[in-house]
Short mmCIF file of C-alpha atoms in Angstrom, two decimals:
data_model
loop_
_atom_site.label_atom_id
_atom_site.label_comp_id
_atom_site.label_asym_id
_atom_site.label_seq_id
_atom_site.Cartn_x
_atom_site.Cartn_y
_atom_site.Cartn_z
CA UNK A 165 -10.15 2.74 -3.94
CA UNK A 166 -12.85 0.55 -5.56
CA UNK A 167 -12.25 -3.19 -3.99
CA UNK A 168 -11.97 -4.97 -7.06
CA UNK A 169 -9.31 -2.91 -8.86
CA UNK A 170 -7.32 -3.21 -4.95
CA UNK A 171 -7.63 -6.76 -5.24
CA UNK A 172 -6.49 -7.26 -9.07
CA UNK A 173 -3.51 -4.51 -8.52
CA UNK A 174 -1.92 -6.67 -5.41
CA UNK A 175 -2.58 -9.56 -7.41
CA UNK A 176 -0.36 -7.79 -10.48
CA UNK A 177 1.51 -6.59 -8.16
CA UNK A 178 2.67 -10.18 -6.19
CA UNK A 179 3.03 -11.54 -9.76
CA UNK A 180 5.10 -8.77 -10.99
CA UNK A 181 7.39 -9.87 -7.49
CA UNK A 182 7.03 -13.54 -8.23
CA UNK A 183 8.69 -13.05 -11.52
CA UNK A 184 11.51 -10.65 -10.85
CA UNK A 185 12.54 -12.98 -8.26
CA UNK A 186 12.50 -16.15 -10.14
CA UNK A 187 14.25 -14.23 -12.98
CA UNK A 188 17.31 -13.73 -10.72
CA UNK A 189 17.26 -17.18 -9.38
CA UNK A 190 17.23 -18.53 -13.10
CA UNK A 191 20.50 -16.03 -13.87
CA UNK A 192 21.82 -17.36 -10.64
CA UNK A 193 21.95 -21.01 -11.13
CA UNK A 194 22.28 -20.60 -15.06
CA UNK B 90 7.11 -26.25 20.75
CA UNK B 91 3.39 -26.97 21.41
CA UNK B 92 2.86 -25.98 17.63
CA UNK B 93 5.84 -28.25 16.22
CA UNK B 94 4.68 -31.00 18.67
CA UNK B 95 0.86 -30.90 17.84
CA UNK B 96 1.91 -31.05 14.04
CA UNK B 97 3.98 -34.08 14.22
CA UNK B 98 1.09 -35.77 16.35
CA UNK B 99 -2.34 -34.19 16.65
CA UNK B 100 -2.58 -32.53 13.43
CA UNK B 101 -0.39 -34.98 11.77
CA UNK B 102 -1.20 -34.15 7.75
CA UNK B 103 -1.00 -37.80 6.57
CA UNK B 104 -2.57 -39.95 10.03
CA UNK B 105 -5.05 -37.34 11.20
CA UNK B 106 -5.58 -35.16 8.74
CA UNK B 107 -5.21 -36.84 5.43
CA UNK B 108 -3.58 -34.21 3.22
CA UNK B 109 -1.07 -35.01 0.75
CA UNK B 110 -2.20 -38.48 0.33
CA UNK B 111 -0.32 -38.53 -3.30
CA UNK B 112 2.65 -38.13 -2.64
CA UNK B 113 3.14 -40.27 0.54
CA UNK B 114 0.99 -43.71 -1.46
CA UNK B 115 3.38 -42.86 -4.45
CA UNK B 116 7.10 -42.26 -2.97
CA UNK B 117 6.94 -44.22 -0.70
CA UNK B 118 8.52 -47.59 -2.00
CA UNK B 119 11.87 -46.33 -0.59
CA UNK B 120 12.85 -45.09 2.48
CA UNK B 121 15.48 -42.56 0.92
CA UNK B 122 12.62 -40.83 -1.43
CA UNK B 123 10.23 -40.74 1.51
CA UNK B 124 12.68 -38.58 3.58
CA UNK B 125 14.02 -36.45 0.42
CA UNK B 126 10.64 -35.26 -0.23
CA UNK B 127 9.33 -34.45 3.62
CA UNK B 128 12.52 -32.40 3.41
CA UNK B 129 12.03 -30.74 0.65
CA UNK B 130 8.03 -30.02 1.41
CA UNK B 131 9.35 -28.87 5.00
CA UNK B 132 11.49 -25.67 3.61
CA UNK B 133 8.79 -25.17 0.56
CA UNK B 134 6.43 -24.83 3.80
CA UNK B 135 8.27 -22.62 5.68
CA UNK B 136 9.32 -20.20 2.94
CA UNK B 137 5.83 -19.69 1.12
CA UNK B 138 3.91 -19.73 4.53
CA UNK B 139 6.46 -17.20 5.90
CA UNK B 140 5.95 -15.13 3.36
CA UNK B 141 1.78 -15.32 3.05
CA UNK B 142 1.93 -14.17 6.78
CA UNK B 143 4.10 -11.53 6.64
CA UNK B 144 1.89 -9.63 3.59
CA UNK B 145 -1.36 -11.23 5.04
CA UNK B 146 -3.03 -8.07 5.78
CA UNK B 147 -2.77 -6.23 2.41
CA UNK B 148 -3.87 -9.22 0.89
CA UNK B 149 -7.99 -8.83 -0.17
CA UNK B 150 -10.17 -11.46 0.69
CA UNK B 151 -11.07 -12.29 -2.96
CA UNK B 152 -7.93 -13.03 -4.64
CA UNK B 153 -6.77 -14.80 -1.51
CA UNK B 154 -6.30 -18.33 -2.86
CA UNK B 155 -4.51 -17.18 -6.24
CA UNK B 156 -1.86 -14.78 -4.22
CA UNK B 157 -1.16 -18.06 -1.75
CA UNK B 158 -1.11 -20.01 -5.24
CA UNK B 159 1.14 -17.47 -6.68
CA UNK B 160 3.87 -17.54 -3.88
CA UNK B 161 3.60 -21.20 -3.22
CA UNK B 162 4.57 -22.20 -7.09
CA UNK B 163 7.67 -19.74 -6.78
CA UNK B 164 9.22 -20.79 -3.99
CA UNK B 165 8.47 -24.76 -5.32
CA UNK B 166 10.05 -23.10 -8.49
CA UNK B 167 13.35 -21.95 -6.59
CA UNK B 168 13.71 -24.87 -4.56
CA UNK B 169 13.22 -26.94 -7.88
CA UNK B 170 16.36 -25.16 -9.83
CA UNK B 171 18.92 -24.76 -6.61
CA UNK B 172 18.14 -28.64 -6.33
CA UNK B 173 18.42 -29.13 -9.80
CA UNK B 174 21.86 -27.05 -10.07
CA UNK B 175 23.55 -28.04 -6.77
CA UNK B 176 22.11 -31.65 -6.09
CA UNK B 177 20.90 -32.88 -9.41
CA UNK B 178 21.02 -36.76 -7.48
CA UNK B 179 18.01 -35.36 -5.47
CA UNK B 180 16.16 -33.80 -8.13
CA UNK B 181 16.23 -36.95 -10.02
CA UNK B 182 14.96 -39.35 -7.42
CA UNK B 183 12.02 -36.46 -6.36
CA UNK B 184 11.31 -36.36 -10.13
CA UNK B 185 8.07 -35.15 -10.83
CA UNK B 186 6.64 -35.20 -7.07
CA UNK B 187 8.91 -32.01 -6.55
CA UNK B 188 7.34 -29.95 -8.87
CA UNK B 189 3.94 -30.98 -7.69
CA UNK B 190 4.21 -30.10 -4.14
CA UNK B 191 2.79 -26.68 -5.96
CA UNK B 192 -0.57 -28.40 -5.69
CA UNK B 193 -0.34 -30.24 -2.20
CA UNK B 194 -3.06 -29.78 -0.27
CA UNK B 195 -0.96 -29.80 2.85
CA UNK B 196 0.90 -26.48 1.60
CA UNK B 197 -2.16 -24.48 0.88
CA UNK B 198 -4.24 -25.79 3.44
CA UNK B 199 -1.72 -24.37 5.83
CA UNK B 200 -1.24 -21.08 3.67
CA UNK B 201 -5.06 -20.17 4.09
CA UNK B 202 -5.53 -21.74 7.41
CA UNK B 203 -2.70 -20.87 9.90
CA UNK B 204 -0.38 -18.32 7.65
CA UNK B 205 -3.07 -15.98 6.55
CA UNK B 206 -4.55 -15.59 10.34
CA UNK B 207 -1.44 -16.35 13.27
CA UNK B 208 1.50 -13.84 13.54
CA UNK B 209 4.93 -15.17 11.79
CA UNK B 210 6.39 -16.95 14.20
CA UNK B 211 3.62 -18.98 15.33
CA UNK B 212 3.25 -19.80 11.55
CA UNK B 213 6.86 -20.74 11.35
CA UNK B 214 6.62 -22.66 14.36
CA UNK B 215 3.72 -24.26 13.02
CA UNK B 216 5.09 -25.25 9.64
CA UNK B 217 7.85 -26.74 11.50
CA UNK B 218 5.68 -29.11 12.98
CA UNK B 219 3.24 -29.89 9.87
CA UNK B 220 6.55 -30.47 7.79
CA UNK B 221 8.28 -32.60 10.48
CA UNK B 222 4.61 -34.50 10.96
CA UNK B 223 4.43 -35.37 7.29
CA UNK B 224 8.16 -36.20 7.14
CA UNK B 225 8.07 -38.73 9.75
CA UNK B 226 4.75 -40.18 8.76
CA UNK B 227 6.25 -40.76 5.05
CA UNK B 228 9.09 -42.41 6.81
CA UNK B 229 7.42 -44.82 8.93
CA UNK B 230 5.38 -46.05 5.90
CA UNK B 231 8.20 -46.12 3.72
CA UNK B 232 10.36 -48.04 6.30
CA UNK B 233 7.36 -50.64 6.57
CA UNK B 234 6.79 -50.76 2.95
CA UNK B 235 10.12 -51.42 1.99
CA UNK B 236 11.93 -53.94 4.62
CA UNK B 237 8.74 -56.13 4.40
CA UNK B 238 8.18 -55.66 0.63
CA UNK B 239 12.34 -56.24 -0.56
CA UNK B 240 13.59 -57.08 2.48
CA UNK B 241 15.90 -54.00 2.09
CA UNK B 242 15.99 -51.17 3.69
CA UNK B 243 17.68 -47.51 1.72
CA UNK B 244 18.91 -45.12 3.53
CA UNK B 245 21.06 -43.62 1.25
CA UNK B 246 21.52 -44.46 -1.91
CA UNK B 247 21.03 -41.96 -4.99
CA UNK B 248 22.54 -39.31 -2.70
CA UNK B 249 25.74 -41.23 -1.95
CA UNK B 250 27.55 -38.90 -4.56
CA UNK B 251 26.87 -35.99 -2.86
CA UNK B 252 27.77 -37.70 0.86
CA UNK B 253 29.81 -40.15 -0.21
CA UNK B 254 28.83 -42.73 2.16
CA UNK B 255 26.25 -45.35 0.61
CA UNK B 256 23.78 -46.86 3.32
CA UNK B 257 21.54 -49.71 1.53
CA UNK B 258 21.06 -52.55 4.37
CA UNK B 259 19.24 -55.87 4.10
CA UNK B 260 17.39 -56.29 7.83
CA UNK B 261 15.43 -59.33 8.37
CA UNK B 262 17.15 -62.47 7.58
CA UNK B 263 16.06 -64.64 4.33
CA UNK B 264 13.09 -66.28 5.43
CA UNK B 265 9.80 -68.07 3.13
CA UNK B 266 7.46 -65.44 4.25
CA UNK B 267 9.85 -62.31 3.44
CA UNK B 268 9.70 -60.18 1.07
CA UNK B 269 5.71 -59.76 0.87
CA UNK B 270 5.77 -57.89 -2.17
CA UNK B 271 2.38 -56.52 -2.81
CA UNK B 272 3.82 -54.14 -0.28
CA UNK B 273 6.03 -52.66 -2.63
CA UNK B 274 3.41 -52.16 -5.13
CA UNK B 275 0.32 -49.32 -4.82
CA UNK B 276 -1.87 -51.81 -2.97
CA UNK B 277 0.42 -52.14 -0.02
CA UNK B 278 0.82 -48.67 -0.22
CA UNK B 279 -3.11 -48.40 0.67
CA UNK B 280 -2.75 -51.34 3.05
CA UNK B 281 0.08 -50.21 5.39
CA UNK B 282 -1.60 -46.58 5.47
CA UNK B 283 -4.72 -47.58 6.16
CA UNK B 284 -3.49 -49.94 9.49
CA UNK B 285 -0.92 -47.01 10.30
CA UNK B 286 -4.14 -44.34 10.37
CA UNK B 287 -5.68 -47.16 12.43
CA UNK B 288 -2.83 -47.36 15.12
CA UNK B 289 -2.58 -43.62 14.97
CA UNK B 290 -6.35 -43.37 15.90
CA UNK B 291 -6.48 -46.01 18.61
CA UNK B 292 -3.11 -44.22 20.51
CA UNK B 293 -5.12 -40.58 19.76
CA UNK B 294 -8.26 -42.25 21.79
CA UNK B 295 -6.74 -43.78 24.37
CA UNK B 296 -4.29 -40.37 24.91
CA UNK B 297 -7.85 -37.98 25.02
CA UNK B 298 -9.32 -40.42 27.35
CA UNK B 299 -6.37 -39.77 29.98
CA UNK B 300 -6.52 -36.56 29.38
CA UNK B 301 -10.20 -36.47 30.25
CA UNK B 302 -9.46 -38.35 33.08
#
């Protein structure tokens, strides 16, 4: 896999994780 | 150990290495703050750097820093609302320090350095002793800063709600030299730092010249 598209997919892909788990923490302490 | 120890004393992030300088001129005009926030840098540390080395190697090169970014700003981000639901006395003193710890140089100086090369438990080991290091440095200065610059010393004060046992102390007794109180204000802040780094350096010298010897 071209390097570039790698690199901006894990990226995505940590952000993506990032999110869902702050979204759960939010709902948690809501 | 080694690790924890060299953090706390050779790599020390405010005496030796001067990271986070911000944060321990600014919060440190009471003893309590100065030990709230090492605390609460010490778990941010652990959890993002934890983290960064356990998906170190399927992270590229080139989007290295904003990844470390990334997980650094959510864990600050979850520590931020548990403190904020569970000990709202803490999240007020930290104020907006706690939210900046995002951008402390100690954090991702660590995340690139040690986290995204040693295995996990030498990085957990390691933040450990980097959060300990900056902990105790924050609470020497703020110990100084405060007992000579009120004449007070605060051990606990906001948090007394949540421990129920309020610790606020007056050391030295009432004297005409006491309380010097440009050491409560930024200056001092630069002044009892900069004789601190001094004392730190001299007692790093004379400890490599035994060992040389």
């Amino acid at each position: 896999m071209n390097k570039k598209v790698k690199s901006v997919l894990v990226l995505t892909l940590v952000a993506l994780v990032c999110s869902v788990i702050l979204y759960f923490v939010a709902e948690a302490v809501k | 150990m080694k690790n924890i120890i060299n953090g706390i004393f050779k790599e020390n992030p405010t005496f030796v290495l001067m990271l986070g300088m911000c944060p321990a001129l600014a919060i440190t005009t009471k003893f309590e703050n100065a030990y709230l926030l090492g605390i609460c840098l010490l778990g941010v540390l652990l959890i993002s750097n934890a983290i960064i080395s356990i998906i170190k190697k399927i992270i590229p090169d080139n989007v290295r820093i904003p990844i470390c970014i990334l997980i650094i700003a959510t864990s600050v981000t979850v520590v931020e609302m548990l403190l904020s639901k569970y000990v709202p006395a803490v999240y007020d003193v930290l104020g907006i320090y706690l939210p900046l710890i995002t951008v402390n140089c100690i954090v991702l100086g660590r995340a690139l350095d040690v986290a995204s090369e040693k295995p996990v438990l030498s990085t957990i080991t390691d933040s450990i002793g980097i959060g300990l290091g900056f902990t105790l440095a924050l609470m020497l200065i703020a110990f100084i800063r405060e007992v000579l610059g009120t004449n007070m010393i605060t051990i606990m004060d906001s948090v007394s709600e949540l421990t129920r046992y309020k610790a606020v102390y007056q050391i030295l007794p009432k004297s005409n030299l006491l309380p010097i109180s440009i050491l409560a204000e930024p200056a001092g802040a630069f002044l009892v730092l900069g004789i601190l780094m001094g004392i730190f350096k001299s007692f790093q010298k004379v400890g490599e010249k035994h060992e040389s010897n």
